Structure formats: structure tokens, C-alpha cells
Coordinates of C-alpha atoms in Angstrom, one line a residue:
Chain A
L1027 CA 98.7 -17.4 219.5
A1028 CA 99.7 -20.4 217.4
K1029 CA 100.9 -23.3 219.5
T1030 CA 104.1 -25.0 218.4
T1031 CA 105.3 -28.5 218.7
Q1032 CA 108.9 -29.6 218.5
P1033 CA 110.9 -32.7 219.3
I1034 CA 112.1 -32.5 222.9
S1035 CA 115.6 -33.5 222.0
M1036 CA 118.0 -34.5 219.2
D1037 CA 121.5 -35.8 219.0
S1038 CA 123.9 -35.2 216.2
Y1039 CA 127.6 -35.8 215.4
E1040 CA 129.9 -32.9 214.7
G1041 CA 130.0 -31.9 211.0
Q1042 CA 126.5 -33.2 210.2
E1043 CA 123.6 -31.2 209.0
V1044 CA 120.8 -30.9 211.6
N1045 CA 117.1 -30.3 210.7
I1046 CA 114.7 -29.4 213.5
T1047 CA 111.0 -29.4 212.5
C1048 CA 108.3 -27.4 214.2
S1049 CA 104.6 -27.9 213.8
H1050 CA 102.3 -24.9 214.0
N1051 CA 99.0 -26.0 212.6
N1052 CA 97.1 -22.9 213.7
I1053 CA 99.4 -20.3 212.3
A1054 CA 97.6 -17.1 211.3
T1055 CA 98.0 -15.2 208.0
N1056 CA 100.0 -12.4 209.6
D1057 CA 102.3 -14.7 211.7
Y1058 CA 106.0 -15.0 211.1
I1059 CA 108.1 -17.9 212.2
T1060 CA 111.2 -17.2 214.3
W1061 CA 113.8 -19.5 215.7
Y1062 CA 115.9 -18.7 218.8
Q1063 CA 118.9 -20.4 220.3
Q1064 CA 119.5 -20.6 224.0
F1065 CA 122.6 -21.6 225.9
P1066 CA 122.4 -22.4 229.6
S1067 CA 122.1 -19.4 231.8
Q1068 CA 121.8 -17.0 228.9
G1069 CA 119.0 -15.2 227.2
P1070 CA 117.7 -16.6 223.8
R1071 CA 119.5 -15.4 220.7
F1072 CA 117.8 -14.8 217.4
I1073 CA 118.7 -17.2 214.6
I1074 CA 116.4 -16.7 211.7
Q1075 CA 112.9 -15.5 210.8
G1076 CA 110.7 -16.2 207.8
Y1077 CA 107.2 -16.1 206.4
K1078 CA 107.2 -18.5 203.6
T1079 CA 109.4 -20.7 201.3
K1080 CA 113.1 -20.5 202.2
V1081 CA 115.2 -18.0 204.1
T1082 CA 119.0 -18.4 204.5
N1083 CA 121.5 -16.4 206.6
E1084 CA 125.0 -17.0 207.6
V1085 CA 124.1 -19.5 210.4
A1086 CA 121.0 -21.3 209.3
S1087 CA 118.3 -21.9 206.7
L1088 CA 114.6 -21.9 207.4
F1089 CA 112.3 -24.0 205.2
I1090 CA 108.6 -23.2 205.2
P1091 CA 106.1 -25.2 203.1
A1092 CA 103.3 -23.6 201.2
D1093 CA 100.7 -24.4 203.8
R1094 CA 103.0 -22.9 206.5
K1095 CA 101.8 -25.4 209.1
S1096 CA 105.3 -26.4 209.8
S1097 CA 108.8 -25.1 209.4
T1098 CA 112.3 -26.7 209.5
L1099 CA 115.4 -25.1 210.9
S1100 CA 118.5 -26.4 209.1
L1101 CA 121.9 -26.0 210.7
P1102 CA 124.7 -26.9 208.4
R1103 CA 127.7 -28.8 209.7
V1104 CA 127.1 -28.4 213.4
S1105 CA 129.9 -28.1 215.9
L1106 CA 130.0 -28.7 219.6
S1107 CA 129.2 -25.1 220.2
D1108 CA 125.8 -25.6 218.6
T1109 CA 124.7 -27.6 221.6
A1110 CA 121.8 -25.6 222.9
V1111 CA 118.0 -25.4 223.1
Y1112 CA 116.3 -24.2 220.0
Y1113 CA 112.9 -22.6 220.1
C1114 CA 110.4 -22.1 217.4
L1115 CA 108.1 -19.1 217.9
V1116 CA 105.1 -18.0 215.8
G1117 CA 103.7 -14.5 215.9
F1118 CA 103.2 -11.3 214.2
R1119 CA 106.8 -10.3 213.8
G1120 CA 107.2 -9.7 217.5
Y1121 CA 104.6 -7.0 217.8
Q1122 CA 102.7 -9.0 220.3
K1123 CA 103.6 -11.1 223.2
V1124 CA 105.2 -14.4 222.4
T1125 CA 105.1 -17.6 224.4
F1126 CA 107.8 -20.2 224.3
G1127 CA 107.2 -23.9 223.8
I1128 CA 109.4 -26.5 225.3
G1129 CA 112.0 -26.2 222.6
T1130 CA 114.4 -28.8 221.2
K1131 CA 117.5 -29.6 223.1
L1132 CA 120.2 -30.3 220.6
Q1133 CA 123.2 -32.3 221.8
V1134 CA 126.2 -32.3 219.4
I1135 CA 128.5 -35.3 219.9
P1136 CA 132.2 -35.3 219.1
Chain B
G719 CA 122.8 -5.5 216.4
A720 CA 120.5 -4.2 219.1
V721 CA 121.5 -4.9 222.7
V722 CA 119.4 -5.5 225.7
S723 CA 121.3 -5.5 229.0
Q724 CA 120.1 -6.8 232.4
H725 CA 121.5 -6.0 235.8
P726 CA 122.4 -7.7 238.0
S727 CA 123.3 -10.9 236.2
R728 CA 123.3 -12.8 239.5
V729 CA 121.8 -11.9 242.9
I730 CA 121.5 -13.7 246.1
C731 CA 119.2 -12.4 248.8
K732 CA 117.7 -13.4 252.1
S733 CA 114.1 -14.5 252.3
G734 CA 111.8 -11.6 252.8
T735 CA 113.8 -9.0 251.1
S736 CA 113.1 -7.3 247.8
V737 CA 115.2 -7.5 244.7
K738 CA 115.2 -5.2 241.7
I739 CA 116.3 -6.3 238.2
E740 CA 116.9 -3.8 235.5
C741 CA 116.4 -4.3 231.8
R742 CA 117.9 -1.6 229.5
S743 CA 117.8 -1.3 225.7
L744 CA 121.2 0.1 225.0
D745 CA 121.0 1.4 221.4
F746 CA 117.3 1.6 220.7
Q747 CA 114.0 2.7 222.2
A748 CA 111.7 0.0 223.4
T749 CA 108.0 0.8 223.7
T750 CA 107.3 -2.8 224.8
M751 CA 109.3 -5.1 227.0
F752 CA 108.5 -8.6 228.2
W753 CA 109.6 -10.3 231.4
Y754 CA 110.0 -14.1 231.5
R755 CA 110.9 -16.5 234.2
Q756 CA 112.7 -19.8 233.5
F757 CA 113.1 -22.6 236.0
P758 CA 115.9 -25.2 235.5
K759 CA 115.4 -27.5 232.5
Q760 CA 112.1 -25.7 231.6
S761 CA 111.1 -23.2 228.9
L762 CA 110.7 -19.5 229.3
M763 CA 107.4 -18.5 230.9
L764 CA 106.0 -15.1 230.1
M765 CA 105.2 -13.2 233.3
A766 CA 104.2 -9.8 232.0
T767 CA 104.2 -7.3 229.2
S768 CA 105.6 -3.9 230.1
N769 CA 104.6 -0.8 228.1
E770 CA 106.3 2.5 228.5
G771 CA 104.2 4.9 230.5
S772 CA 101.5 2.5 231.4
K773 CA 100.8 -0.3 233.7
A774 CA 102.1 -3.7 232.9
T775 CA 99.9 -6.5 231.8
Y776 CA 100.4 -9.7 233.8
E777 CA 99.8 -13.2 232.7
Q778 CA 97.4 -15.4 234.5
G779 CA 98.8 -16.7 237.8
V780 CA 101.5 -14.0 238.1
E781 CA 101.0 -11.9 241.2
K782 CA 101.3 -8.2 240.2
D783 CA 101.8 -7.1 243.8
K784 CA 104.7 -9.5 244.2
F785 CA 106.4 -8.8 240.8
L786 CA 106.3 -5.1 240.4
I787 CA 107.1 -3.9 236.9
N788 CA 108.0 -0.3 236.0
H789 CA 108.6 0.9 232.5
A790 CA 109.4 4.6 233.2
S791 CA 111.3 5.3 230.0
L792 CA 111.8 4.0 226.5
T793 CA 115.1 2.4 227.5
L794 CA 114.5 1.0 231.0
S795 CA 112.1 -1.5 232.6
T796 CA 112.5 -2.8 236.1
L797 CA 111.2 -5.9 237.8
T798 CA 111.1 -5.9 241.5
V799 CA 110.5 -9.2 243.3
T800 CA 109.0 -8.1 246.6
S801 CA 109.4 -10.2 249.8
A802 CA 111.2 -12.8 247.9
H803 CA 111.0 -16.4 249.0
P804 CA 113.1 -19.5 248.0
E805 CA 110.4 -20.5 245.5
D806 CA 111.1 -17.2 243.6
S807 CA 114.6 -18.4 242.9
S808 CA 114.7 -18.6 239.1
F809 CA 116.3 -17.1 236.0
Y810 CA 114.6 -13.9 234.9
I811 CA 114.9 -12.7 231.4
C812 CA 113.6 -9.6 229.7
S813 CA 113.1 -8.9 226.0
A814 CA 112.4 -5.7 224.1
I815 CA 110.8 -4.7 220.8
A816 CA 112.4 -1.8 219.1
A817 CA 110.0 1.2 218.7
G818 CA 109.2 1.6 215.0
G819 CA 111.4 -1.2 214.1
P820 CA 110.5 -2.8 210.8
D821 CA 111.3 -6.3 211.6
G822 CA 109.7 -6.7 215.0
E823 CA 112.5 -8.8 216.2
L824 CA 112.6 -9.6 219.9
F825 CA 115.9 -8.7 221.6
F826 CA 116.7 -10.6 224.8
G827 CA 118.7 -9.7 227.8
E828 CA 121.4 -11.9 229.2
G829 CA 119.2 -13.0 232.1
S830 CA 119.4 -12.5 235.8
R831 CA 119.7 -15.4 238.2
L832 CA 118.0 -14.9 241.5
T833 CA 118.7 -17.1 244.4
V834 CA 116.7 -16.6 247.6
L835 CA 118.1 -18.2 250.7

């Protein structure tokens, strides 16, 4: 399983765009990159998943360079409710056990 | 979207008793479920992989006789913490993979907070 490295914490003001980068140097050919959000005392919630280039949905964008050794989750115009821990996971589309890294604690400031 | 429900969401028990936590996939069949444990301010730690109709696979360091996992149907997996002690107090989370699902997305339950007195 590819190991991931993320910043432990980030602060951002409301309304700003936040980019969280995850390093996964040992990503395998079949591996997808998935980001989850977790609020205190809740289970993780799926945000976005991608394999290469760029993926966008209603809440975020995911940028993956050609070498796929890293990925960046982009949250446009964050609000206070986006304060949470964000996890980057790498694996074969969930058809195998996944292990969580430490995650990035995002604090949105008014 | 797919929903995974855990019950109970909170449980308090006395030391030495056993506690059962249920994980149900409400609108899909789950051939595989995972159980995680999360201590305060820490990440999720995978405890075991539960496959329907077969024995669970435990991660290194997780006592299978203490954390009994049963996956008797495609919609239900249970985790029983036997002879619980205060150090077992934690947030337990399950996740499930939809059988035959094309996306392989992991669906997580809401978590169950266990407090052992």
C-alpha cells in the first residue's frame, strides 16, 4: 500500500481557496487517489476520487500531475464548516484494505 | 448515496463486560467491511477486514479473541469488544465496499464511541 504524506495542519481565512497536497511516491499503476473529510466524532466522508489529471465535482477539485506521485485537493472559497481533518488515501479503488495517514487538520478562521 | 449505519452511536459500559457494535449497509450489499479504531486526535487505525461468510482478517497487534467480528450477511457486520477495559475506550468506525460496485468507494458509518468505566 502506498504511503502518503500530508501537512499536519493548515489555517485559512473564510472565502479563500485552500490547496492541500499529498505525496505518494510509491503509488502503483492501479492505484486511485481518494480524499475524505472527517469532522470530530463522525465517520469520514468521501470528497473526491481521481486517477490522473484533474477531477472536479460540486465540492472540490483534485489535481494529479503526470507522474502521479502527488495530488492536490483544492477547496474553493472555504467556510467555517469546512474545518475538519482531510485524509488522502491511495489504493485500488477501495477493493483492498486502506490505511489512513495522519491527515491534515484544516482550521478555517473567520 | 449509499449509507452505512452503526449502532449504538454511544455506549458506556463497566469494565469486564462485553459490548457489541453493529454495522449495517442500508441500501447496498457489502461483501467486505472494515473496522477501524480512532483515539482522540489520532488517525483511523485499521483493526480488521471482515468478509461475508468467512473469518475476519486482523491487523497485526489486534487481538482477535478480544475483538470478535462476525459478518453473517451481506448487510451486517458486528464487532464485539469482549471483557472491555478502560484502554478499549475509543471511537470505532466501520466502512463497507459495495458488492459489484464499479467505483470501489468506501462508505463509512457514523462511528460508535465506547467508554469503558
